[in-house]
PDB file of C-alpha atoms in Angstrom:
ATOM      1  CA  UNK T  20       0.000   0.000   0.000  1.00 53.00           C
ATOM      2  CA  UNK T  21       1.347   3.314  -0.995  1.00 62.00           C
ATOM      3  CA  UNK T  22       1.871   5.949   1.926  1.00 64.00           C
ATOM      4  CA  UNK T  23      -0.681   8.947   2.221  1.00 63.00           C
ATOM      5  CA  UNK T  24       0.177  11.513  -0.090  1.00 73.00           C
ATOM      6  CA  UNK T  25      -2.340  13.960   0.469  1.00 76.00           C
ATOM      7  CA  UNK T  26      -3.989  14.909   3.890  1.00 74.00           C
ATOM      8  CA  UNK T  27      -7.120  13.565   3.841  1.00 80.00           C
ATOM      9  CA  UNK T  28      -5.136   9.942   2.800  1.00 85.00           C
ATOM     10  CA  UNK T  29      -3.388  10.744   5.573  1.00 85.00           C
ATOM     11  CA  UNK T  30      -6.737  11.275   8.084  1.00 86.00           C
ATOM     12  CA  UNK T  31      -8.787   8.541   6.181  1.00 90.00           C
ATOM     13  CA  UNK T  32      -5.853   5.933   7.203  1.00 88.00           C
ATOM     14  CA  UNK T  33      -4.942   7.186  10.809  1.00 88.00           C
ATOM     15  CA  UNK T  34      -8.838   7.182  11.203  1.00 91.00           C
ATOM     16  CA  UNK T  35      -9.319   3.286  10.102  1.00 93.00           C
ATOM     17  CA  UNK T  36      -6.106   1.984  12.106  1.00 92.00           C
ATOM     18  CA  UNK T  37      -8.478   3.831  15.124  1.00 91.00           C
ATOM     19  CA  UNK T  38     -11.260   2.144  13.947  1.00 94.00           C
ATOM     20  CA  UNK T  39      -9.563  -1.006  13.497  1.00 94.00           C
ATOM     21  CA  UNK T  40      -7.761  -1.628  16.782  1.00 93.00           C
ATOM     22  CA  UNK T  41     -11.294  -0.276  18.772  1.00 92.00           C
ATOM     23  CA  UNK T  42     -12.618  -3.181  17.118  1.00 94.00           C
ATOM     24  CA  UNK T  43      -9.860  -5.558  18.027  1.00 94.00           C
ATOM     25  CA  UNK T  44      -9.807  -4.260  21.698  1.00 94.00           C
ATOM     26  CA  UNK T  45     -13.571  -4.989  22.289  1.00 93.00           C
ATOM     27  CA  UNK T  46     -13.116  -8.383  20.757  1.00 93.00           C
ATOM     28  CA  UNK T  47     -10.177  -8.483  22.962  1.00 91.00           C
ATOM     29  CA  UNK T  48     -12.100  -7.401  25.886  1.00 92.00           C
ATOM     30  CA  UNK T  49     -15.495  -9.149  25.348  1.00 90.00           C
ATOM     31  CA  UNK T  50     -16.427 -10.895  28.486  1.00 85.00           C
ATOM     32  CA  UNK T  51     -14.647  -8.560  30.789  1.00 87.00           C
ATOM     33  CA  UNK T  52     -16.892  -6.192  31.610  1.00 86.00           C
ATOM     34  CA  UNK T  53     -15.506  -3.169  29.939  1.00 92.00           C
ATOM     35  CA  UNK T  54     -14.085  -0.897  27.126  1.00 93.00           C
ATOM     36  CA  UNK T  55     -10.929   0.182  26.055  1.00 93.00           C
ATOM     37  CA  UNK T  56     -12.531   3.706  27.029  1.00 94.00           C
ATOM     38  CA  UNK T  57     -13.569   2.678  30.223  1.00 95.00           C
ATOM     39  CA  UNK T  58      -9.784   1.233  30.547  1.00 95.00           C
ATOM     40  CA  UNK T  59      -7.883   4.185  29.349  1.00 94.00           C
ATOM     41  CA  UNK T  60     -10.539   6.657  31.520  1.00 95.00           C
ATOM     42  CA  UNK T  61      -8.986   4.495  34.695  1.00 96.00           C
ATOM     43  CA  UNK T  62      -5.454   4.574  33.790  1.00 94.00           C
ATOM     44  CA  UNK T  63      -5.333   8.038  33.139  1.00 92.00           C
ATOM     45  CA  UNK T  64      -7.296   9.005  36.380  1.00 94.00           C
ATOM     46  CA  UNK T  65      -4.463   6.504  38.071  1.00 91.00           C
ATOM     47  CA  UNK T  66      -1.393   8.376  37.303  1.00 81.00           C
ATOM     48  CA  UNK T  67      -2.117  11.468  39.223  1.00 84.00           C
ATOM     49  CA  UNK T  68      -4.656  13.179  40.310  1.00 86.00           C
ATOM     50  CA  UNK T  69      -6.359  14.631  37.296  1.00 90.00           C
ATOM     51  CA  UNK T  70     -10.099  16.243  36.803  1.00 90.00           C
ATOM     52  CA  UNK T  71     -12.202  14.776  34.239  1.00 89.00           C
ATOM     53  CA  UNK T  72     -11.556  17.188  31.643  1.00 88.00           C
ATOM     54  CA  UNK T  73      -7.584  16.655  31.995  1.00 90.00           C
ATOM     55  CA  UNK T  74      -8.594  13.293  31.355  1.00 93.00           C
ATOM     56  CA  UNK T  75     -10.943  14.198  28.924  1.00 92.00           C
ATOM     57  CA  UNK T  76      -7.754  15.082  27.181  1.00 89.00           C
ATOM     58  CA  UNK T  77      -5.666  12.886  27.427  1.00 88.00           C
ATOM     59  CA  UNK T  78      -8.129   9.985  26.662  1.00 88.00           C
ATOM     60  CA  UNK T  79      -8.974  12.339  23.591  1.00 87.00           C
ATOM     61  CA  UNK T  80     -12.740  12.158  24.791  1.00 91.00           C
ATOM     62  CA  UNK T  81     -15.549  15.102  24.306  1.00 91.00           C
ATOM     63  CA  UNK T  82     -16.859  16.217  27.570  1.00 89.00           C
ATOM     64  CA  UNK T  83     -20.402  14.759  27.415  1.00 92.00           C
ATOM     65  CA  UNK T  84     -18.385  11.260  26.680  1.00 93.00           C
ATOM     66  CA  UNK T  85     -16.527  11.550  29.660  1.00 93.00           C
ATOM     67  CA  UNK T  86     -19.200  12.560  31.927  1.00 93.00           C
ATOM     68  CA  UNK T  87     -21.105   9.456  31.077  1.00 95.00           C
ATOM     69  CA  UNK T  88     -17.982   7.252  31.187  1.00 95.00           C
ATOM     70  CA  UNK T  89     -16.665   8.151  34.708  1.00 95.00           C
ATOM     71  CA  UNK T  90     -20.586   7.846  35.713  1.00 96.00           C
ATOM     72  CA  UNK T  91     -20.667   4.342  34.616  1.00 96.00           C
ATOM     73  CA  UNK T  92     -17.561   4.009  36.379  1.00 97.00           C
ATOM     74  CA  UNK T  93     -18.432   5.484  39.571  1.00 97.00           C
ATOM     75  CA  UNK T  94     -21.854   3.396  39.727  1.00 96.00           C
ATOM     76  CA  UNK T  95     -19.779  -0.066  39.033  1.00 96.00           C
ATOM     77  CA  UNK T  96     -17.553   1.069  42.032  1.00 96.00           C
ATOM     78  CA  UNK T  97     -14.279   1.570  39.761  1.00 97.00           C
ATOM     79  CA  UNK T  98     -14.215   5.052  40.240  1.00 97.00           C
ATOM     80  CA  UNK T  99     -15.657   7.585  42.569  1.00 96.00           C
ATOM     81  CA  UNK T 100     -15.232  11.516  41.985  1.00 93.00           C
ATOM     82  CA  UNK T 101     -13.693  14.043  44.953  1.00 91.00           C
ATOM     83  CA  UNK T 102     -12.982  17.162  45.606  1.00 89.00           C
ATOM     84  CA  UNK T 103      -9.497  18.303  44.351  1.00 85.00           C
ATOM     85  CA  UNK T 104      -6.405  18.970  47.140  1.00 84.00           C
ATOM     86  CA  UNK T 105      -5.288  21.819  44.962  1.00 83.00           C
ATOM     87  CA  UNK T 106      -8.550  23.852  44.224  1.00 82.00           C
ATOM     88  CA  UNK T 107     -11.912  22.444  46.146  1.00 80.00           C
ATOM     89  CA  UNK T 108     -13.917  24.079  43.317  1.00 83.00           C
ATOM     90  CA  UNK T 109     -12.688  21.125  41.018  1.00 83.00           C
ATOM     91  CA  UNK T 110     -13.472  17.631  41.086  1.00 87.00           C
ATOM     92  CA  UNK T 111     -10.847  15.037  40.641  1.00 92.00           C
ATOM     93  CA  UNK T 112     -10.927  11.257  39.253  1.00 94.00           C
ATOM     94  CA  UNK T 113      -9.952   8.913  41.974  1.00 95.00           C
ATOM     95  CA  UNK T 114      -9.747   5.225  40.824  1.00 96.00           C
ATOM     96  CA  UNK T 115     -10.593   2.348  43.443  1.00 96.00           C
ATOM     97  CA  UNK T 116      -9.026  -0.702  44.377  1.00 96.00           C
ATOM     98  CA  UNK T 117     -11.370  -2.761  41.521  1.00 96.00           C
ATOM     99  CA  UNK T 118     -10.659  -0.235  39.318  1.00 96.00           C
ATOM    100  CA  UNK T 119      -7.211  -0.882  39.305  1.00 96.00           C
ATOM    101  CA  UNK T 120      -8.060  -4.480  39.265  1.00 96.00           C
ATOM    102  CA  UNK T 121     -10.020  -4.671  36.021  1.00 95.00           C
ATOM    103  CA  UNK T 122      -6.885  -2.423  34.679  1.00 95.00           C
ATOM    104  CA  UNK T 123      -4.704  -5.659  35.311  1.00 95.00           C
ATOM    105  CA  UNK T 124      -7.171  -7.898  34.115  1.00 94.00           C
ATOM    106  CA  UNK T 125      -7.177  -6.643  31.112  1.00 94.00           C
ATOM    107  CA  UNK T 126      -3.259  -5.830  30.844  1.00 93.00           C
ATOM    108  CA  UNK T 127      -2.281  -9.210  28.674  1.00 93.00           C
ATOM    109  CA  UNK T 128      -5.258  -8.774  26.227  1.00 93.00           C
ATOM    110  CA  UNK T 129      -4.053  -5.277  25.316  1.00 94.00           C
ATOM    111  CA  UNK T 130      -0.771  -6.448  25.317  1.00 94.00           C
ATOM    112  CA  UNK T 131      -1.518  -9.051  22.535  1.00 94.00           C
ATOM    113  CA  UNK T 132      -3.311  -6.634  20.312  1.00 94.00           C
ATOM    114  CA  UNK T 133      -0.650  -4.417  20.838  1.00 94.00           C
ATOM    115  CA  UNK T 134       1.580  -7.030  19.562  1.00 95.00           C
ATOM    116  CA  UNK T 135      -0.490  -8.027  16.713  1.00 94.00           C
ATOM    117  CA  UNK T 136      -1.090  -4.220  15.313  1.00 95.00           C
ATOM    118  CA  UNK T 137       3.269  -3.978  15.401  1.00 95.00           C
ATOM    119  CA  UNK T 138       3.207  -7.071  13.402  1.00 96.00           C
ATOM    120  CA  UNK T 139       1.930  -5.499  10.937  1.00 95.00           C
ATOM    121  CA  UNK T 140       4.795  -3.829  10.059  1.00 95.00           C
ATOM    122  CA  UNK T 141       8.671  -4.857   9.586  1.00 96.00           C
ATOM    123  CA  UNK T 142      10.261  -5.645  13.276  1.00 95.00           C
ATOM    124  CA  UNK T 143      12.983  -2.896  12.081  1.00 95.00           C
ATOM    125  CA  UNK T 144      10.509  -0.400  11.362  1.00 95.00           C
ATOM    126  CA  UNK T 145       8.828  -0.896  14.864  1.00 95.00           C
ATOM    127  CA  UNK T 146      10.749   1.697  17.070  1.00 95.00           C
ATOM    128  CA  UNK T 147      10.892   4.496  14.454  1.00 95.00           C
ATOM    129  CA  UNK T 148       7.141   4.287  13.822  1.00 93.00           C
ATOM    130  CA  UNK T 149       6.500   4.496  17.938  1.00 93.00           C
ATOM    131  CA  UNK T 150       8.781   7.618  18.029  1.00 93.00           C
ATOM    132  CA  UNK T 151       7.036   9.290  15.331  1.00 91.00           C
ATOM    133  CA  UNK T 152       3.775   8.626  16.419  1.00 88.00           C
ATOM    134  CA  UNK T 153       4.514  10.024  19.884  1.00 88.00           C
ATOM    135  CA  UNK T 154       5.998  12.968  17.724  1.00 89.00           C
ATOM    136  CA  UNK T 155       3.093  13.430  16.068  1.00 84.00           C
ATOM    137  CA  UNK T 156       0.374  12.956  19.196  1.00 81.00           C
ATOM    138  CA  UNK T 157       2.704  14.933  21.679  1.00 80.00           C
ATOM    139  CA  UNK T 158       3.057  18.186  18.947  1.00 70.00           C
ATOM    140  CA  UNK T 159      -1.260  17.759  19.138  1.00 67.00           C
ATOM    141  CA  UNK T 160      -2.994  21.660  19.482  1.00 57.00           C
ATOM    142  CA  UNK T 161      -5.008  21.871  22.793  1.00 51.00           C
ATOM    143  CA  UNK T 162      -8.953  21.336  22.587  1.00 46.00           C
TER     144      UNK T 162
END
């Protein structure tokens, strides 16, 4: 397959590998329980504490997505919401003990897909392309 040459070859094919590995994760994930949403909500809220729209960003969600995502995480007990240490007019992301348990549950599924979308290309060309795609996704504009 030739490379993108124009932009919107360039959005059309970053938007079906998207598509594609959502796909493979919920096949991945069927019978857990959860989403690859749901999963990446809790891992971001996990790494420090972070309100729901600096989550929002970094899980490259639209507000009204992650409103209903961390409620359907707070109502299966995997999350709860609390008032922020640093401003008490914010509310911050805290993720409970299941939470983080369904995170490791689903750590060697992910794994494997993310194994089987680098298979795709040339084990040589593996490290370059994960450079340049952090390149590209850390140079993103803010929303």
């Amino acid at each position: 397959m030739d490379p993108a040459r124009t932009t919107s070859e360039l959005i059309v094919q970053l938007q079906l590998l998207s598509r594609d590995i959502d796909l493979m994760a919920a096949q991945r994930l069927e019978g857990t329980g959860t989403s690859l949403r749901a999963v990446s909500v809790l891992m971001c809220a996990d790494e420090s504490e972070k309100t729901q729209g600096e989550i929002a960003d970094l899980a490259c969600l639209d507000k009204s997505t992650m409103v209903h995502t961390v409620d359907a995480l707070e109502k299966d007990g995997l999350a709860t919401r609390k008032p922020s240490q640093k401003d008490r007019r914010a509310r911050v992301v805290e993720v409970t003990d299941e939470g983080r348990e369904l995170v490791a549950s689903t750590e060697h599924a992910l794994a494997v897909l993310y194994d089987e979308v680098l298979a795709r290309l040339p084990e040589a060309d593996r490290e370059l392309f994960l450079r340049s795609l952090a390149t590209l996704a850390g140079g993103r504009s803010a929303r």
